Tab-separated table of C-alpha atoms and ligand atoms in Angstrom:
chain	number	residue	atom	x	y	z
A	254	UNK	CA	0.000	0.000	0.000
A	255	UNK	CA	1.108	3.592	-0.665
A	256	UNK	CA	0.711	6.608	1.642
A	257	UNK	CA	-2.732	7.353	3.208
A	258	UNK	CA	-3.622	3.640	2.859
A	259	UNK	CA	-4.038	4.108	-0.895
A	260	UNK	CA	-2.948	1.279	-3.204
A	261	UNK	CA	0.572	1.881	-4.607
A	262	UNK	CA	0.752	3.809	-7.865
A	263	UNK	CA	3.738	3.494	-10.161
A	264	UNK	CA	3.178	6.375	-12.553
A	265	UNK	CA	1.025	9.434	-13.134
A	266	UNK	CA	-0.949	10.926	-16.023
A	267	UNK	CA	-1.962	14.588	-15.771
A	268	UNK	CA	-4.773	16.094	-17.857
A	269	UNK	CA	-5.838	19.733	-17.714
A	270	UNK	CA	-9.370	20.649	-18.748
A	271	UNK	CA	-10.559	17.262	-17.483
A	272	UNK	CA	-13.882	18.530	-16.126
A	273	UNK	CA	-15.571	18.602	-19.543
A	274	UNK	CA	-15.511	17.508	-23.184
A	275	UNK	CA	-12.379	15.926	-24.643
A	276	UNK	CA	-10.419	16.098	-21.364
A	277	UNK	CA	-13.177	14.284	-19.452
A	278	UNK	CA	-13.354	11.591	-22.145
A	279	UNK	CA	-9.558	11.183	-21.987
A	280	UNK	CA	-9.653	10.913	-18.182
A	281	UNK	CA	-12.254	8.140	-18.311
A	282	UNK	CA	-10.276	6.360	-21.041
A	283	UNK	CA	-6.955	6.452	-19.165
A	284	UNK	CA	-8.407	5.531	-15.746
A	285	UNK	CA	-7.066	2.175	-14.550
A	286	UNK	CA	-5.774	0.466	-11.461
A	287	UNK	CA	-2.252	1.443	-10.396
A	288	UNK	CA	-2.390	4.833	-12.131
A	289	UNK	CA	-2.290	8.204	-10.427
A	290	UNK	CA	-4.578	10.419	-12.474
A	291	UNK	CA	-4.192	14.156	-11.918
A	292	UNK	CA	-7.252	15.927	-13.294
A	293	UNK	CA	-7.434	19.707	-13.642
A	294	UNK	CA	-10.341	22.123	-14.071
A	295	UNK	CA	-12.008	25.052	-12.309
A	296	UNK	CA	-15.488	23.637	-11.750
A	297	UNK	CA	-15.067	21.471	-8.628
A	298	UNK	CA	-18.483	19.791	-9.005
A	299	UNK	CA	-17.987	18.710	-12.615
A	300	UNK	CA	-14.414	17.654	-11.892
A	301	UNK	CA	-15.558	15.498	-8.965
A	302	UNK	CA	-18.116	13.688	-11.168
A	303	UNK	CA	-15.354	12.700	-13.611
A	304	UNK	CA	-12.973	11.871	-10.730
A	305	UNK	CA	-15.576	9.518	-9.214
A	306	UNK	CA	-15.910	7.647	-12.544
A	307	UNK	CA	-12.125	7.323	-12.749
A	308	UNK	CA	-11.862	6.044	-9.162
A	309	UNK	CA	-14.509	3.406	-9.960
A	310	UNK	CA	-12.215	2.263	-12.805
A	311	UNK	CA	-9.432	1.779	-10.218
A	312	UNK	CA	-7.354	4.955	-10.658
A	313	UNK	CA	-6.167	7.072	-7.765
A	314	UNK	CA	-7.262	10.623	-8.562
A	315	UNK	CA	-5.625	13.902	-7.548
A	316	UNK	CA	-8.085	16.627	-8.540
A	317	UNK	CA	-6.582	20.053	-9.159
A	318	UNK	CA	-9.202	22.780	-8.921
A	319	UNK	CA	-6.761	25.265	-10.372
A	320	UNK	CA	-6.985	27.987	-13.003
A	321	UNK	CA	-4.289	27.209	-15.586
A	322	UNK	CA	-3.439	30.917	-15.757
A	323	UNK	CA	-2.291	30.790	-12.103
A	324	UNK	CA	1.363	29.944	-12.658
A	325	UNK	CA	2.268	29.370	-9.030
A	326	UNK	CA	-0.785	27.251	-8.216
A	327	UNK	CA	-0.132	25.110	-11.306
A	328	UNK	CA	3.520	24.608	-10.333
A	329	UNK	CA	2.489	23.594	-6.790
A	330	UNK	CA	-0.174	21.148	-7.991
A	331	UNK	CA	2.173	19.535	-10.536
A	332	UNK	CA	4.986	19.276	-7.946
A	333	UNK	CA	2.563	17.593	-5.512
A	334	UNK	CA	1.617	15.046	-8.178
A	335	UNK	CA	5.299	14.394	-9.043
A	336	UNK	CA	6.030	13.817	-5.357
A	337	UNK	CA	3.484	10.961	-5.372
A	338	UNK	CA	4.456	9.301	-8.681
A	339	UNK	CA	6.580	10.178	-11.727
A	340	UNK	CA	4.604	11.832	-14.497
A	341	UNK	CA	4.623	9.590	-17.560
A	342	UNK	CA	2.180	11.699	-19.603
A	343	UNK	CA	0.912	15.276	-19.478
A	344	UNK	CA	-1.957	16.368	-21.722
A	345	UNK	CA	-2.107	20.185	-21.861
A	346	UNK	CA	-5.742	20.276	-22.923
A	347	UNK	CA	-7.503	23.131	-21.088
A	348	UNK	CA	-8.762	25.742	-23.519
A	349	UNK	CA	-11.484	28.227	-24.358
A	350	UNK	CA	-12.807	29.583	-27.635
A	351	UNK	CA	-14.648	32.573	-28.999
A	352	UNK	CA	-14.811	34.760	-32.049
A	353	UNK	CA	-13.666	38.013	-30.457
A	354	UNK	CA	-12.067	40.793	-32.495
A	355	UNK	CA	-12.191	44.540	-31.828
A	356	UNK	CA	-14.529	46.276	-29.326
A	357	UNK	CA	-13.892	46.349	-25.578
A	358	UNK	CA	-15.776	43.141	-24.598
A	359	UNK	CA	-14.063	41.287	-27.421
A	360	UNK	CA	-10.699	42.707	-26.413
A	361	UNK	CA	-11.114	41.130	-22.961
A	362	UNK	CA	-12.155	37.820	-24.534
A	363	UNK	CA	-9.142	37.915	-26.842
A	364	UNK	CA	-6.711	38.446	-23.956
A	365	UNK	CA	-8.387	35.751	-21.878
A	366	UNK	CA	-8.065	33.316	-24.781
A	367	UNK	CA	-4.321	33.906	-25.048
A	368	UNK	CA	-3.960	33.686	-21.264
A	369	UNK	CA	-5.765	30.333	-20.982
A	370	UNK	CA	-4.743	28.697	-24.267
A	371	UNK	CA	-1.119	29.856	-24.425
A	372	UNK	CA	0.057	30.873	-20.929
A	373	UNK	CA	-2.053	28.083	-19.415
A	374	UNK	CA	-0.286	25.610	-21.696
A	375	UNK	CA	3.127	26.969	-20.616
A	376	UNK	CA	2.101	26.822	-16.938
A	377	UNK	CA	1.268	23.143	-17.448
A	378	UNK	CA	4.204	22.053	-19.566
A	379	UNK	CA	7.100	23.881	-17.907
A	380	UNK	CA	6.820	22.420	-14.376
A	381	UNK	CA	6.217	18.927	-15.781
A	382	UNK	CA	9.051	19.024	-18.292
A	383	UNK	CA	11.905	19.600	-15.829
A	384	UNK	CA	11.564	16.282	-13.916
A	385	UNK	CA	10.857	14.419	-17.161
A	386	UNK	CA	14.090	15.725	-18.698
A	387	UNK	CA	15.992	14.798	-15.561
A	388	UNK	CA	14.910	11.159	-15.781
A	389	UNK	CA	15.004	11.218	-19.615
A	390	UNK	CA	11.501	9.808	-19.787
A	391	UNK	CA	7.989	11.133	-20.331
A	392	UNK	CA	5.461	12.296	-22.870
A	393	UNK	CA	3.680	15.611	-23.440
A	394	UNK	CA	0.605	16.234	-25.606
A	395	UNK	CA	-0.139	19.783	-26.748
A	396	UNK	CA	-3.835	20.308	-27.533
A	397	UNK	CA	-3.958	22.482	-30.617
A	398	UNK	CA	-6.634	22.327	-33.336
A	399	UNK	CA	-7.175	22.075	-37.093
A	400	UNK	CA	-8.101	25.761	-36.679
A	401	UNK	CA	-4.380	26.354	-36.113
A	402	UNK	CA	-3.372	25.819	-39.754
A	403	UNK	CA	-4.772	29.112	-41.084
A	404	UNK	CA	-6.194	32.204	-39.395
A	405	UNK	CA	-9.975	32.036	-39.804
A	406	UNK	CA	-11.953	35.309	-39.746
A	407	UNK	CA	-14.606	33.443	-37.719
A	408	UNK	CA	-12.280	33.229	-34.690
A	409	UNK	CA	-9.018	35.205	-35.044
A	410	UNK	CA	-7.776	34.949	-31.448
A	411	UNK	CA	-8.720	31.291	-31.090
A	412	UNK	CA	-6.887	30.354	-34.306
A	413	UNK	CA	-3.859	32.426	-33.327
A	414	UNK	CA	-3.687	30.985	-29.807
A	415	UNK	CA	-3.979	27.432	-31.121
A	416	UNK	CA	-1.339	28.186	-33.776
A	417	UNK	CA	0.974	29.286	-30.957
A	418	UNK	CA	0.356	25.985	-29.185
A	419	UNK	CA	0.992	24.002	-32.379
A	420	UNK	CA	4.172	25.836	-33.348
A	421	UNK	CA	5.586	25.796	-29.815
A	422	UNK	CA	4.871	22.070	-29.528
A	423	UNK	CA	6.484	21.366	-32.921
A	424	UNK	CA	9.585	23.338	-32.033
A	425	UNK	CA	9.938	21.664	-28.656
A	426	UNK	CA	9.409	18.275	-30.282
A	427	UNK	CA	12.398	18.761	-32.572
A	428	UNK	CA	14.481	20.405	-29.829
A	429	UNK	CA	13.898	17.481	-27.439
A	430	UNK	CA	14.315	14.738	-30.052
A	431	UNK	CA	17.091	12.945	-28.193
A	432	UNK	CA	16.011	13.864	-24.669
A	433	UNK	CA	13.888	10.793	-23.917
A	434	UNK	CA	10.790	13.022	-23.698
A	435	UNK	CA	8.276	12.495	-26.511
A	436	UNK	CA	6.073	15.322	-27.756
A	437	UNK	CA	2.852	15.105	-29.770
A	438	UNK	CA	0.792	17.975	-31.156
A	439	UNK	CA	-2.923	17.146	-31.236
A	440	UNK	CA	-5.101	18.838	-33.874
A	441	UNK	CA	-8.727	17.728	-33.728
A	442	UNK	CA	-11.451	18.858	-36.097
A	443	UNK	CA	-14.935	19.528	-34.704
A	444	UNK	CA	-15.761	17.578	-31.533
A	445	UNK	CA	-19.171	17.732	-29.816
A	446	UNK	CA	-18.445	19.508	-26.490
A	447	UNK	CA	-19.677	22.639	-24.676
A	448	UNK	CA	-16.912	24.510	-26.542
A	449	UNK	CA	-18.503	23.854	-29.946
A	450	UNK	CA	-22.136	23.867	-28.743
A	451	UNK	CA	-22.381	27.627	-29.391
A	452	UNK	CA	-21.010	27.498	-32.935
A	453	UNK	CA	-23.659	29.121	-35.167
A	454	UNK	CA	-22.570	27.177	-38.253
A	455	UNK	CA	-22.686	23.589	-39.513
A	456	UNK	CA	-19.709	21.562	-38.305
A	457	UNK	CA	-18.610	18.989	-40.896
A	458	UNK	CA	-17.689	15.536	-39.554
A	459	UNK	CA	-18.555	16.520	-35.966
A	460	UNK	CA	-17.163	13.786	-33.718
A	461	UNK	CA	-18.129	12.542	-30.239
A	462	UNK	CA	-15.513	13.274	-27.527
A	463	UNK	CA	-15.177	9.557	-26.699
A	464	UNK	CA	-14.086	8.834	-30.295
A	465	UNK	CA	-11.671	11.773	-30.245
A	466	UNK	CA	-10.186	10.464	-26.980
A	467	UNK	CA	-9.570	7.020	-28.501
A	468	UNK	CA	-7.831	8.559	-31.537
A	469	UNK	CA	-5.683	10.745	-29.269
A	470	UNK	CA	-4.681	7.864	-27.008
A	471	UNK	CA	-3.843	5.616	-29.976
A	472	UNK	CA	-1.690	8.380	-31.474
A	473	UNK	CA	0.068	8.950	-28.154
A	474	UNK	CA	0.737	5.224	-27.697
A	475	UNK	CA	2.330	5.233	-31.167
A	476	UNK	CA	4.291	8.377	-30.275
A	477	UNK	CA	2.924	10.156	-33.339
A	478	UNK	CA	4.485	13.633	-33.728
A	479	UNK	CA	1.146	15.042	-34.898
A	480	UNK	CA	-2.271	13.571	-34.144
A	481	UNK	CA	-4.685	15.310	-36.525
A	482	UNK	CA	-8.182	14.059	-37.377
A	483	UNK	CA	-10.524	13.444	-39.096
A	484	UNK	CA	-8.342	13.156	-42.205
A	485	UNK	CA	-10.752	14.875	-44.670
A	486	UNK	CA	-10.819	17.918	-42.366
A	487	UNK	CA	-7.019	17.839	-42.083
A	488	UNK	CA	-6.788	17.763	-45.879
A	489	UNK	CA	-9.211	20.721	-46.132
A	490	UNK	CA	-7.256	22.679	-43.500
A	491	UNK	CA	-3.978	22.058	-45.362
A	492	UNK	CA	-5.524	23.044	-48.703
A	493	UNK	CA	-6.953	26.302	-47.330
A	494	UNK	CA	-3.546	27.081	-45.808
A	495	UNK	CA	-1.883	26.465	-49.190
A	496	UNK	CA	-4.216	28.830	-51.131
A	497	UNK	CA	-2.948	32.270	-52.176
A	498	UNK	CA	-3.699	34.659	-49.265
A	499	UNK	CA	-6.112	36.926	-51.151
A	500	UNK	CA	-8.133	34.039	-52.554
A	501	UNK	CA	-8.373	32.351	-49.138
A	502	UNK	CA	-9.409	35.662	-47.514
A	503	UNK	CA	-12.250	36.163	-50.014
A	504	UNK	CA	-13.541	32.634	-49.537
A	505	UNK	CA	-13.165	32.570	-45.718
A	506	UNK	CA	-14.871	35.978	-45.339
A	507	UNK	CA	-18.168	34.290	-46.244
A	508	UNK	CA	-18.079	32.053	-43.168
A	509	UNK	CA	-20.190	33.018	-40.118
A	510	UNK	CA	-18.335	34.226	-37.009
A	511	UNK	CA	-18.214	32.514	-33.602
A	512	UNK	CA	-19.832	34.210	-30.588
B	763	NAP	N1	-14.308	20.684	-29.320
B	763	NAP	C1	-13.621	20.862	-30.426
B	763	NAP	O1	-14.173	20.807	-31.545
B	763	NAP	C2	-12.139	21.099	-30.376
B	763	NAP	C3	-11.435	21.033	-31.588
B	763	NAP	C4	-10.062	21.263	-31.563
B	763	NAP	C5	-9.411	21.528	-30.383
B	763	NAP	N2	-10.132	21.585	-29.219
B	763	NAP	C6	-9.381	21.888	-27.992
B	763	NAP	O2	-9.600	20.843	-27.075
B	763	NAP	C7	-9.484	21.351	-25.738
B	763	NAP	C8	-10.679	20.906	-24.917
B	763	NAP	O3	-11.822	21.496	-25.484
B	763	NAP	P1	-13.295	20.903	-25.323
B	763	NAP	O4	-13.918	20.988	-26.657
B	763	NAP	O5	-13.248	19.618	-24.602
B	763	NAP	O6	-13.934	22.077	-24.455
B	763	NAP	P2	-14.792	22.098	-23.102
B	763	NAP	O7	-15.727	20.947	-23.054
B	763	NAP	O8	-15.307	23.471	-22.993
B	763	NAP	O9	-13.663	21.846	-22.002
B	763	NAP	C9	-12.677	22.809	-21.725
B	763	NAP	C10	-11.947	22.396	-20.483
B	763	NAP	O10	-10.935	23.391	-20.209
B	763	NAP	C11	-11.076	23.811	-18.865
B	763	NAP	N3	-10.692	25.191	-18.682
B	763	NAP	C12	-11.116	26.276	-19.365
B	763	NAP	N4	-10.552	27.388	-18.870
B	763	NAP	C13	-9.758	27.001	-17.853
B	763	NAP	C14	-8.917	27.679	-16.945
B	763	NAP	N5	-8.757	29.001	-16.995
B	763	NAP	N6	-8.251	26.958	-16.011
B	763	NAP	C15	-8.387	25.626	-15.947
B	763	NAP	N7	-9.167	24.918	-16.781
B	763	NAP	C16	-9.847	25.598	-17.718
B	763	NAP	C17	-12.535	23.617	-18.525
B	763	NAP	O11	-12.657	23.453	-17.125
B	763	NAP	P3	-13.698	24.282	-16.208
B	763	NAP	O12	-14.929	24.450	-17.031
B	763	NAP	O13	-13.853	23.413	-15.022
B	763	NAP	O14	-12.969	25.534	-15.928
B	763	NAP	C18	-12.857	22.333	-19.258
B	763	NAP	O15	-12.524	21.216	-18.484
B	763	NAP	C19	-9.358	22.870	-25.881
B	763	NAP	O16	-8.005	23.244	-25.765
B	763	NAP	C20	-9.864	23.149	-27.285
B	763	NAP	O17	-9.282	24.308	-27.838
B	763	NAP	C21	-11.471	21.380	-29.181
């Protein structure tokens, strides 16, 4: 038995944004006996519901009711998890979306999006990376999006923040090639979650979060550098990105904006 009369755990998986959507589906998928599962989110009630499911599957759960923008609180939570069991996988998943551009309310939304999606990602990855590099072992998943391949007028700040996540993850992946730490950049298309529920436009090939979680886990097990799906949406994203800028602008300007 481990401390506090808990069964011994040999390794830990940490997922931010585990109280909803893709993160919750990933938490339920990873939950198993002998695993320390660190689950982050701000909504304690929703997080506890997911934690209870994961405990029923045999995992020991360390909930972290922490805002990812709180650098110190994130560092303390991650250090507390590391002290219990070595982190084998970190999924920097917490994120928000919106279509904000211009205007004072939108300006706040834009800054919040960069704070959560970009700084929140850094606040998750940095404290986890140091011990992983020391033991030359571990895996980090950066949750980006297919919206990161080209700035869409429907959601400028969201696309830009997710592009930052993608590019940072790619750069780190190459930089840490021989470090023993594996990096994957995850780029999903549309997934049915509260984040997409407000989208006022049709979402081609909308996927259930449970299916997305299976694709992400399979990609991570295979140490895929980029886990992007579904493939027709990836192809479309790449084609739009390859179009001449003016042509793409004219075509994309017809799309409805996010709230
Ligand atoms: N759904 C899609 O179609 C799609 C496609 C591509 C990429 N993604 C990315 O996938 C990730 C998960 O999105 P989702 O669709 O599953 O959305 P979701 O259901 O809205 O879940 C977002 C999660 O992030 C957490 N979160 C938000 N702000 C936070 C903060 N400041 N501090 C800590 N946690 C915070 C939320 O926790 P609380 O509510 O408890 O704060 C929640 O658990 C996001 O990074 C999103 O950009 C989603």
